[in-house]
Tab-separated table of C-alpha atoms in Angstrom:
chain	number	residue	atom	x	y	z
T	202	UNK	CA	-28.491	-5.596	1.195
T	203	UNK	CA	-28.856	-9.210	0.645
T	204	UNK	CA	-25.950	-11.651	0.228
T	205	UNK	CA	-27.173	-12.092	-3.144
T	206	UNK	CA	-26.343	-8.651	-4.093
T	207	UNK	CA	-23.576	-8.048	-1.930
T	208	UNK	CA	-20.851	-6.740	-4.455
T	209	UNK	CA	-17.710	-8.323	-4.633
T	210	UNK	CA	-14.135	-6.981	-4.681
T	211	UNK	CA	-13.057	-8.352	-7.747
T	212	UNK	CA	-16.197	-6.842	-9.332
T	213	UNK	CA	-15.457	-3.272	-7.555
T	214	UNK	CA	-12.038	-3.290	-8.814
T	215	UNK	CA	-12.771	-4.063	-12.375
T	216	UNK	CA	-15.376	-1.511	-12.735
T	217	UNK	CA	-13.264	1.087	-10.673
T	218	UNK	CA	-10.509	0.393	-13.533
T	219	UNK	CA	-12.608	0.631	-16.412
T	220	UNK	CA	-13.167	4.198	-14.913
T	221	UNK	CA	-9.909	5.584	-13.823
T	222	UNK	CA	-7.673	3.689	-16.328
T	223	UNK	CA	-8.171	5.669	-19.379
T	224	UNK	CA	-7.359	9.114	-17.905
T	225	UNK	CA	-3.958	7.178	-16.247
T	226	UNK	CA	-2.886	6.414	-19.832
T	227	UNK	CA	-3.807	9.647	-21.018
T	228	UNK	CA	-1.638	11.062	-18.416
T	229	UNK	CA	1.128	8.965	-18.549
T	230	UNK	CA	0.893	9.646	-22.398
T	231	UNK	CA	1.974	13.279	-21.684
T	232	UNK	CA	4.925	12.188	-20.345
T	233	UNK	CA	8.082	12.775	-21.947
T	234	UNK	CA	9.315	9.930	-24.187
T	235	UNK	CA	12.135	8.736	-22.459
T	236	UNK	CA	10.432	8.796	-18.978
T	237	UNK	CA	6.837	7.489	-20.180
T	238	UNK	CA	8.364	4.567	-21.475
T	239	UNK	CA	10.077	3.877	-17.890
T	240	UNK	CA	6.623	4.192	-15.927
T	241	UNK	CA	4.745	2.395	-18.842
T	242	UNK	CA	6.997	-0.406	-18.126
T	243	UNK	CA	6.340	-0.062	-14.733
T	244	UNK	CA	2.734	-0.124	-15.065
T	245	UNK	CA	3.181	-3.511	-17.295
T	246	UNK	CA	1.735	-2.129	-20.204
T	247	UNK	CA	4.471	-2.800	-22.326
T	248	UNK	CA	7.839	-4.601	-22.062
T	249	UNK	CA	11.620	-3.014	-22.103
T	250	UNK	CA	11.590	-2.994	-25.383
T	251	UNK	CA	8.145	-1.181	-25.775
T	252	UNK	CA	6.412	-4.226	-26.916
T	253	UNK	CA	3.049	-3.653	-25.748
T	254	UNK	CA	2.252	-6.479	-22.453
T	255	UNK	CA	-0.662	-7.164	-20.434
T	256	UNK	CA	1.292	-7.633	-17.107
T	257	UNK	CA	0.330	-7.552	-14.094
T	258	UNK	CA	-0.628	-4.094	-13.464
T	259	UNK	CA	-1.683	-4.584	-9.567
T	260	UNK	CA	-4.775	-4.447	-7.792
T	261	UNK	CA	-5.390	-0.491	-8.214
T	262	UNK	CA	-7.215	-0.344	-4.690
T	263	UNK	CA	-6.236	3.167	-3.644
T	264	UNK	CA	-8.113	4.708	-6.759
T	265	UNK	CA	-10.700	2.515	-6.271
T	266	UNK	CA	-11.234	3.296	-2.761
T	267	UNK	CA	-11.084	7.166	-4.123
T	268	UNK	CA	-13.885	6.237	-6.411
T	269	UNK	CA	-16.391	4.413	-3.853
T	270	UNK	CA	-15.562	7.138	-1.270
T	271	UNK	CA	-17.174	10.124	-3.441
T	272	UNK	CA	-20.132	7.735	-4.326
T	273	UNK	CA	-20.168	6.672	-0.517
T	274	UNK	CA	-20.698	10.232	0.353
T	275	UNK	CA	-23.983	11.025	-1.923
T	276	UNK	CA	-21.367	12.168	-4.669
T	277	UNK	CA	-20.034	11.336	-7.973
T	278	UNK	CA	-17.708	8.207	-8.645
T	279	UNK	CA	-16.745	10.401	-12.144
T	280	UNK	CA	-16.118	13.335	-10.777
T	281	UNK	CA	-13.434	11.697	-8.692
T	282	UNK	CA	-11.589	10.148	-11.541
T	283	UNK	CA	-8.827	13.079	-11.325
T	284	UNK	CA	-8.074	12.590	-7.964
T	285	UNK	CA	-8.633	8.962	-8.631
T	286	UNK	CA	-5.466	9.216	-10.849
T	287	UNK	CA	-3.481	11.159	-8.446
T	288	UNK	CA	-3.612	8.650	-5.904
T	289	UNK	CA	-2.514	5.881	-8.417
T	290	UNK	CA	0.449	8.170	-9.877
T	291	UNK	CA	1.979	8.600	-6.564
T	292	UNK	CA	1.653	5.204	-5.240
T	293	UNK	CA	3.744	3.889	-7.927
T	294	UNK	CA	6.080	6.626	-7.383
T	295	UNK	CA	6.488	5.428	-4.177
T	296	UNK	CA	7.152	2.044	-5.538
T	297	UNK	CA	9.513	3.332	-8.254
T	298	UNK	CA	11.944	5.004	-4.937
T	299	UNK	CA	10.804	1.627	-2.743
T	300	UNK	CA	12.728	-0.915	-5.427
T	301	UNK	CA	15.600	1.284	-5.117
T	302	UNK	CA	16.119	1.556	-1.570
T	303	UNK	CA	15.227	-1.573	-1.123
T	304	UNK	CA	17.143	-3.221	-3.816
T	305	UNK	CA	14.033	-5.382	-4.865
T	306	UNK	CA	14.474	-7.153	-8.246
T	307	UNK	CA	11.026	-8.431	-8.800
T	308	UNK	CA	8.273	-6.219	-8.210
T	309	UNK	CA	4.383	-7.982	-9.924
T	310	UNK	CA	6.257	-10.827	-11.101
T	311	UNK	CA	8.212	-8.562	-13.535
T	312	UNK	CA	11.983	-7.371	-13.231
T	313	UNK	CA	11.785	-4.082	-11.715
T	314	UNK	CA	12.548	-1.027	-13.213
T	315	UNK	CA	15.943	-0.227	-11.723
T	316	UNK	CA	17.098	-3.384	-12.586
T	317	UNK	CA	16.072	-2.628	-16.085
T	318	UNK	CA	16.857	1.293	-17.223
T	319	UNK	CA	19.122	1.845	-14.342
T	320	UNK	CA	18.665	3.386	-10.283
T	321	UNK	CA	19.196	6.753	-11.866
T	322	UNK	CA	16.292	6.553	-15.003
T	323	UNK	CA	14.018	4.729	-12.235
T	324	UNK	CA	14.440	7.591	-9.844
T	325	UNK	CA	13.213	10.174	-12.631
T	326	UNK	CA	10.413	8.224	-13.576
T	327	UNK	CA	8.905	8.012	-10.255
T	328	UNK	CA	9.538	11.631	-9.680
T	329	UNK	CA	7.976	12.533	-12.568
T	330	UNK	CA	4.734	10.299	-12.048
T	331	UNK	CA	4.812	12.558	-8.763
T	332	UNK	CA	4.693	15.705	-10.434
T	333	UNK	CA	1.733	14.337	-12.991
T	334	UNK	CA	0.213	13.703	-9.977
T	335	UNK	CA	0.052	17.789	-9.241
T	336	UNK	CA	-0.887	18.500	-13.331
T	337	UNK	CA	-3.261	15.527	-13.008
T	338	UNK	CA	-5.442	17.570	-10.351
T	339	UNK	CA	-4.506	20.887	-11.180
T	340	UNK	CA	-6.064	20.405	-14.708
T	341	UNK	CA	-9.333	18.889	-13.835
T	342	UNK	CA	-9.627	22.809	-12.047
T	343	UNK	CA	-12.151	20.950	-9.311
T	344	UNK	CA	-12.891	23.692	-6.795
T	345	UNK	CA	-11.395	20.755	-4.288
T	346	UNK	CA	-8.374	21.286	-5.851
T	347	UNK	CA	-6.248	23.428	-3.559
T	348	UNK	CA	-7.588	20.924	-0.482
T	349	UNK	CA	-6.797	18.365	-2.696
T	350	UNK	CA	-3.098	19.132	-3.329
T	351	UNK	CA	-2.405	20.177	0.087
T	352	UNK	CA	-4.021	16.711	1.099
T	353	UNK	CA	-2.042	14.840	-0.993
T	354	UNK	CA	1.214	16.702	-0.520
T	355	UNK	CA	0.838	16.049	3.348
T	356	UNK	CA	0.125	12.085	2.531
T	357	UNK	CA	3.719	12.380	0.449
T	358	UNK	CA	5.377	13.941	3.253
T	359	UNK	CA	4.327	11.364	5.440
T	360	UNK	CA	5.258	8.321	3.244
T	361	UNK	CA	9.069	10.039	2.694
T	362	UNK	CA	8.953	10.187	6.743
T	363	UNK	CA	7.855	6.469	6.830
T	364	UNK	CA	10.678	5.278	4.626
T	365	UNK	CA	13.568	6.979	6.244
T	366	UNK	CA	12.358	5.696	9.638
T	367	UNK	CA	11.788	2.656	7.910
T	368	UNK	CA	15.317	2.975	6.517
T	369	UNK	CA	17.061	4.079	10.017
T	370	UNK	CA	15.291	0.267	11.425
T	371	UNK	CA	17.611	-1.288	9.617
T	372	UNK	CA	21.027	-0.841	11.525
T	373	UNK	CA	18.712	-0.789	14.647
T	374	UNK	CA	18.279	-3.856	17.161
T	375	UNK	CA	16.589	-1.909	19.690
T	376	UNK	CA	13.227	-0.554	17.713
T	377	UNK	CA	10.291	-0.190	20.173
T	378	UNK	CA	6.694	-0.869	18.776
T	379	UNK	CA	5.291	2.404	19.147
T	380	UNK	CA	8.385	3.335	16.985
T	381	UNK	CA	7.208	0.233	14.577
T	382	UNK	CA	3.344	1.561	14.095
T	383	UNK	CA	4.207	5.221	13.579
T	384	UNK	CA	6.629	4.144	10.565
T	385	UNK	CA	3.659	1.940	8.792
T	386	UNK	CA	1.316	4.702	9.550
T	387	UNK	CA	3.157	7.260	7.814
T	388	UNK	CA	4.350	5.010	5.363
T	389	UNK	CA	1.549	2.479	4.499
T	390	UNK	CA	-1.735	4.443	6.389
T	391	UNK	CA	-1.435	7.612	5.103
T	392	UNK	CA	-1.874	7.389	1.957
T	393	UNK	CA	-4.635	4.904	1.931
T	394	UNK	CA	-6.447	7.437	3.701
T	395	UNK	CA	-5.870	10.225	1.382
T	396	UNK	CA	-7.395	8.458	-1.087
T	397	UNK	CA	-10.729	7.700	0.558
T	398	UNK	CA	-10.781	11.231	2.033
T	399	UNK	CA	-9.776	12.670	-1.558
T	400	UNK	CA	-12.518	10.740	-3.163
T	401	UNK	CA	-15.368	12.229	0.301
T	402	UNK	CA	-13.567	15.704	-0.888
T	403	UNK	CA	-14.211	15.352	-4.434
T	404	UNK	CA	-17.459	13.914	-3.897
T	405	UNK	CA	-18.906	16.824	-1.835
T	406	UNK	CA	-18.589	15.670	1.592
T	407	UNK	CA	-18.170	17.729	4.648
T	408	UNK	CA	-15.280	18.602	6.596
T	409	UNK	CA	-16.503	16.165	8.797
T	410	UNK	CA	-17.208	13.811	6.751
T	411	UNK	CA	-14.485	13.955	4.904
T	412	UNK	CA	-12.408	13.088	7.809
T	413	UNK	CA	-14.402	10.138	8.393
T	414	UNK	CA	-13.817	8.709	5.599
T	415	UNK	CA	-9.869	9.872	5.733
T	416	UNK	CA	-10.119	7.738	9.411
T	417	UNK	CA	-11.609	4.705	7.386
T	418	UNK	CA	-8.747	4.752	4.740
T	419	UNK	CA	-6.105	5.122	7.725
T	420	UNK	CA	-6.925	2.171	9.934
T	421	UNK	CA	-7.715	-0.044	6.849
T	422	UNK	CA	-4.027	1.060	5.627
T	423	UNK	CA	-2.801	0.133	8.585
T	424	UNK	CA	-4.301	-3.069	8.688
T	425	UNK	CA	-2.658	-3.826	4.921
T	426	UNK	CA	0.472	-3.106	6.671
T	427	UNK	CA	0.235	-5.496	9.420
T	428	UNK	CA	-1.085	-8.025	6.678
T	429	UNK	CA	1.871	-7.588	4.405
T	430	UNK	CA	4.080	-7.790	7.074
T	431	UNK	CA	2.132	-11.404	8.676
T	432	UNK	CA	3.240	-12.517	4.666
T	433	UNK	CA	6.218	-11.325	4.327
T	434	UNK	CA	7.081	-13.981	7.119
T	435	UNK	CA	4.531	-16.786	6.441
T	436	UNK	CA	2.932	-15.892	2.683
T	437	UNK	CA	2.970	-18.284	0.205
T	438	UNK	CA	5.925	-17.262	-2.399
T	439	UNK	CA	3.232	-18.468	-5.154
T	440	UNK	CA	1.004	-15.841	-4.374
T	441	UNK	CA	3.413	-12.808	-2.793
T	442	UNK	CA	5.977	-13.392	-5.291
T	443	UNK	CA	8.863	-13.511	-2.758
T	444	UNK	CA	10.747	-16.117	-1.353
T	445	UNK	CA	9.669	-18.119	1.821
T	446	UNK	CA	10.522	-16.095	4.991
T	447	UNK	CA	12.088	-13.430	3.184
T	448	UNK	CA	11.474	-10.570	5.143
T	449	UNK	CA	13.562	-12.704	8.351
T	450	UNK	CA	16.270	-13.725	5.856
T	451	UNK	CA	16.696	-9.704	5.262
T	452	UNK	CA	16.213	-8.779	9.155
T	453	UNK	CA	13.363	-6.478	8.466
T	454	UNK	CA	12.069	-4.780	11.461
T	455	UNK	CA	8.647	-5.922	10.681
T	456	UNK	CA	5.422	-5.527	12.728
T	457	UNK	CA	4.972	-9.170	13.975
T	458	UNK	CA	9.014	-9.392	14.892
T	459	UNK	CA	9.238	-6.288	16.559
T	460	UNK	CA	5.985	-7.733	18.727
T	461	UNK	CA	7.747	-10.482	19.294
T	462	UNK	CA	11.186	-9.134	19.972
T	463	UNK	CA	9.568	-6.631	22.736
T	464	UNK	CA	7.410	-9.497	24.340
T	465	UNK	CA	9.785	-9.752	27.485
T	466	UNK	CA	9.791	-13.680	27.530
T	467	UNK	CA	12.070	-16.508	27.123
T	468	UNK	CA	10.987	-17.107	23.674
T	469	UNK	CA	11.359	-13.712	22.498
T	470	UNK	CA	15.270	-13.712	24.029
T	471	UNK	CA	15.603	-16.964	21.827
T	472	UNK	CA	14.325	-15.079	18.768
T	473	UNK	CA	16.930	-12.117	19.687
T	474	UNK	CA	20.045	-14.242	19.991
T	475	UNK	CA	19.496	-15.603	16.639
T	476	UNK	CA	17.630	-12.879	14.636
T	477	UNK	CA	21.189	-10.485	15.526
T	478	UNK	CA	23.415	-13.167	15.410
T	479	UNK	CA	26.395	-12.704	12.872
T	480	UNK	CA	26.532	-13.852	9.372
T	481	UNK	CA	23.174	-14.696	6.975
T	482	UNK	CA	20.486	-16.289	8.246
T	483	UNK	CA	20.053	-19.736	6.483
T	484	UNK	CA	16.934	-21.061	5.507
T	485	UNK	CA	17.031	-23.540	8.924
T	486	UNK	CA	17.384	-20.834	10.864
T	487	UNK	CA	14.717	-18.323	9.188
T	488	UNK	CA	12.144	-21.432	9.666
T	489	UNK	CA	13.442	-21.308	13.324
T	490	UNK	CA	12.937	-17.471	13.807
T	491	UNK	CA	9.644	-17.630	12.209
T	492	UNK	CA	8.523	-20.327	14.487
T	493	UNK	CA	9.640	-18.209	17.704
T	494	UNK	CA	7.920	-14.915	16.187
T	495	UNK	CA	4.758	-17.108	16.423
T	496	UNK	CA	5.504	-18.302	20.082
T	497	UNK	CA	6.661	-15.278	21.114
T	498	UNK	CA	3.198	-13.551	20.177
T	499	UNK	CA	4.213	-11.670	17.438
T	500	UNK	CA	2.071	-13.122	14.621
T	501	UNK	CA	-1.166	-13.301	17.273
T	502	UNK	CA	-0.670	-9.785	18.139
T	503	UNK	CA	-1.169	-8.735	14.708
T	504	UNK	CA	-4.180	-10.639	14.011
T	505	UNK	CA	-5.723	-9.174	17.219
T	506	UNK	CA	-4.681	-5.812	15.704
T	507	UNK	CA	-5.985	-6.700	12.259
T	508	UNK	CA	-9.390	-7.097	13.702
T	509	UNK	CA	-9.708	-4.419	15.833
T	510	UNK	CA	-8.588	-2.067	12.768
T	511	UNK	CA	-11.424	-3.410	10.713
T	512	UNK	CA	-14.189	-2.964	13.074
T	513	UNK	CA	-12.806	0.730	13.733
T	514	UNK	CA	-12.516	1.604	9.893
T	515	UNK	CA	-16.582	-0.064	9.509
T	516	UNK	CA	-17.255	2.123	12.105
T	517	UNK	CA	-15.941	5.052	10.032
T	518	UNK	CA	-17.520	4.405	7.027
T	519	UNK	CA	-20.767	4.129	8.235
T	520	UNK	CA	-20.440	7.427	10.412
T	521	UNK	CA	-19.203	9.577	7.474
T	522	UNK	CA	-21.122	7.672	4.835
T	523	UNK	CA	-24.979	8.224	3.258
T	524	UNK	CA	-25.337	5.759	0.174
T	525	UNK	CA	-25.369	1.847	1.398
T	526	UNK	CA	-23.974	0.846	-1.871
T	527	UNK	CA	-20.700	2.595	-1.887
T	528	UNK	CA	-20.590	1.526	1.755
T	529	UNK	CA	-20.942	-2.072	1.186
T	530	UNK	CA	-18.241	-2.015	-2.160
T	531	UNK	CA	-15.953	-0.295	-0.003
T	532	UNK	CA	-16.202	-2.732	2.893
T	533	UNK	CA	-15.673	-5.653	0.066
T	534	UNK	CA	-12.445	-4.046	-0.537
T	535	UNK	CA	-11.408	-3.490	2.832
T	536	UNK	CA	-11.736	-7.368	3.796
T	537	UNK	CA	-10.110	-8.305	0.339
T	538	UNK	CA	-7.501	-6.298	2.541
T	539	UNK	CA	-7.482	-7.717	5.752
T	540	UNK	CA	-8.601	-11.265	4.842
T	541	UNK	CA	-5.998	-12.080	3.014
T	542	UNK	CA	-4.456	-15.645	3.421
T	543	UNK	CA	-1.688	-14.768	6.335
């Protein structure tokens, strides 16, 4: 394929939404009043007071990635759209629960929902996006269906175990990074890689195959992990939509920290004595702790892992792939990923 017609991300993404977005709004249609106006507020299709929006409704990777994965695998993008969905429906459930336990007030630039209808309504609306999820691919009556829900009820389990690990980090000062990896893997790998091996499932793969292209989702999920976590520390707030260093000024048990934390050097004893030192950390001192993440090898380490994710996931997806199109869209997606500014 010639750079000329190498596809880009941006293009992938807008044609993957033009697909999948219709039978989202359909679904989310179904939804009881009350609770489809909560998750179309969510999605930023329409403000608090139902005024219809055009917000930011995110990039939609995961469905795209479902998408390109049963046309990577000889199959059909369309006949993927269900499962497409189902992917979408319980990411943002996720994100729904996330705000709350995390206490987030902005999520796409927007106020997020908790902050709006209440923890309680917020909570209801994400569970019930999960159980559209179910309907979603129970309608479509795909022969893939009961690998499908089993699949994606696995993925859930795993991204509920991520989050309370993620949640027991956080009165923690002595989190290993093995400990660190497993928690992003369950919470930020997994279901990245259902969706790519939904979308080899739906689109006729193998067993094999279809594990392949599971692997592929995984390590590039993993790698989005390690990239959010390389912003959370030095992102531009412009762009992440946070505030500078905001993940140190909360003591997050991030990737690159707990690197650096566990590096066994002067620097990273520095970093310890201030990151668990009493009392807020103010913004001298988070400029100062990002610094000695960086000297400590924290933010290097990362990149290094970054990189050796990539090449693992390409590996993947051109062992469990057959169609060179699908292969090269869904490598355009994985380095809008990984190649983000961090």
């Amino acid at each position: 394929m010639t750079t000329e017609t190498r596809p880009s991300a941006r293009d992938v993404l807008t044609h993957s939404r033009a697909a999948f977005d219709p039978a989202l709004r359909t679904a989310v249609d179904s939804l009881p009043g009350s609770l489809r106006h909560i998750a179309g507020y969510h999605f930023g299709w329409w403000d608090a007071d139902g005024t219809p929006a055009d917000a930011d409704h995110g990039k939609a990777i995961r469905p795209a990635m479902t998408l390109r994965a049963a046309a990577a695998v000889g199959g059909s993008a369309l006949a993927a759209v269900p499962a497409a969905v189902a992917v979408e429906l319980v990411h943002n459930f996720t994100l729904l629960h996330d705000d709350v336990m995390d206490r987030d007030h902005t999520r796409r630039h927007r106020p997020t929902a908790w902050t709006v209808f209440g923890v309680g309504q917020a909570i209801l609306a994400g569970d019930a996006l999960l159980t559209l999820a179910y309907e979603v691919l129970a309608t479509d009556c795909s022969p893939a269906f009961r690998d499908a829900a089993k699949a994606l009820s696995q993925a859930v389990l795993a991204v509920q175990d991520g989050q309370a690990l993620d949640l027991s980090f956080e009165s923690r000062t002595d989190v290993t990074l093995p400990e660190c990896v497993r928690m992003a893997h369950l919470k930020t790998a997994a279901l990245l890689g259902c969706a790519t091996g939904l979308g080899a499932l739906y689109g006729g793969a193998s067993p094999d195959r279809v594990a392949l292209l599971r692997t592929f989702g995984e390590k590039i999920g993993l790698a989005f992990q390690l990239v959010d976590d390389l912003l959370g520390i030095w992102g531009d707030p412009d762009v992440t939509g946070k505030p500078v260093h905001s993940d140190l000024v909360s003591r997050k048990k991030s990737l690159p920290v707990v690197a650096a934390l566990g590096a066994d050097n002067p620097t990273s004893t520095r970093l310890r004595e201030l990151y668990f030192s009493p009392g807020a950390l103010s913004p001298t001192d988070a400029a100062a702790c990002a610094d000695l993440v960086a000297d400590a090898g924290g933010r290097a380490w990362c990149q290094s892992e970054i990189s050796a994710l990539f090449t693992t996931a390409r590996t993947a997806l051109r062992d469990g792939s057959t169609r060179e199109r699908p292969i090269a869209e869904l490598t355009a997606l994985a380095e809008l990923i990984v190649r983000r500014d961090h």
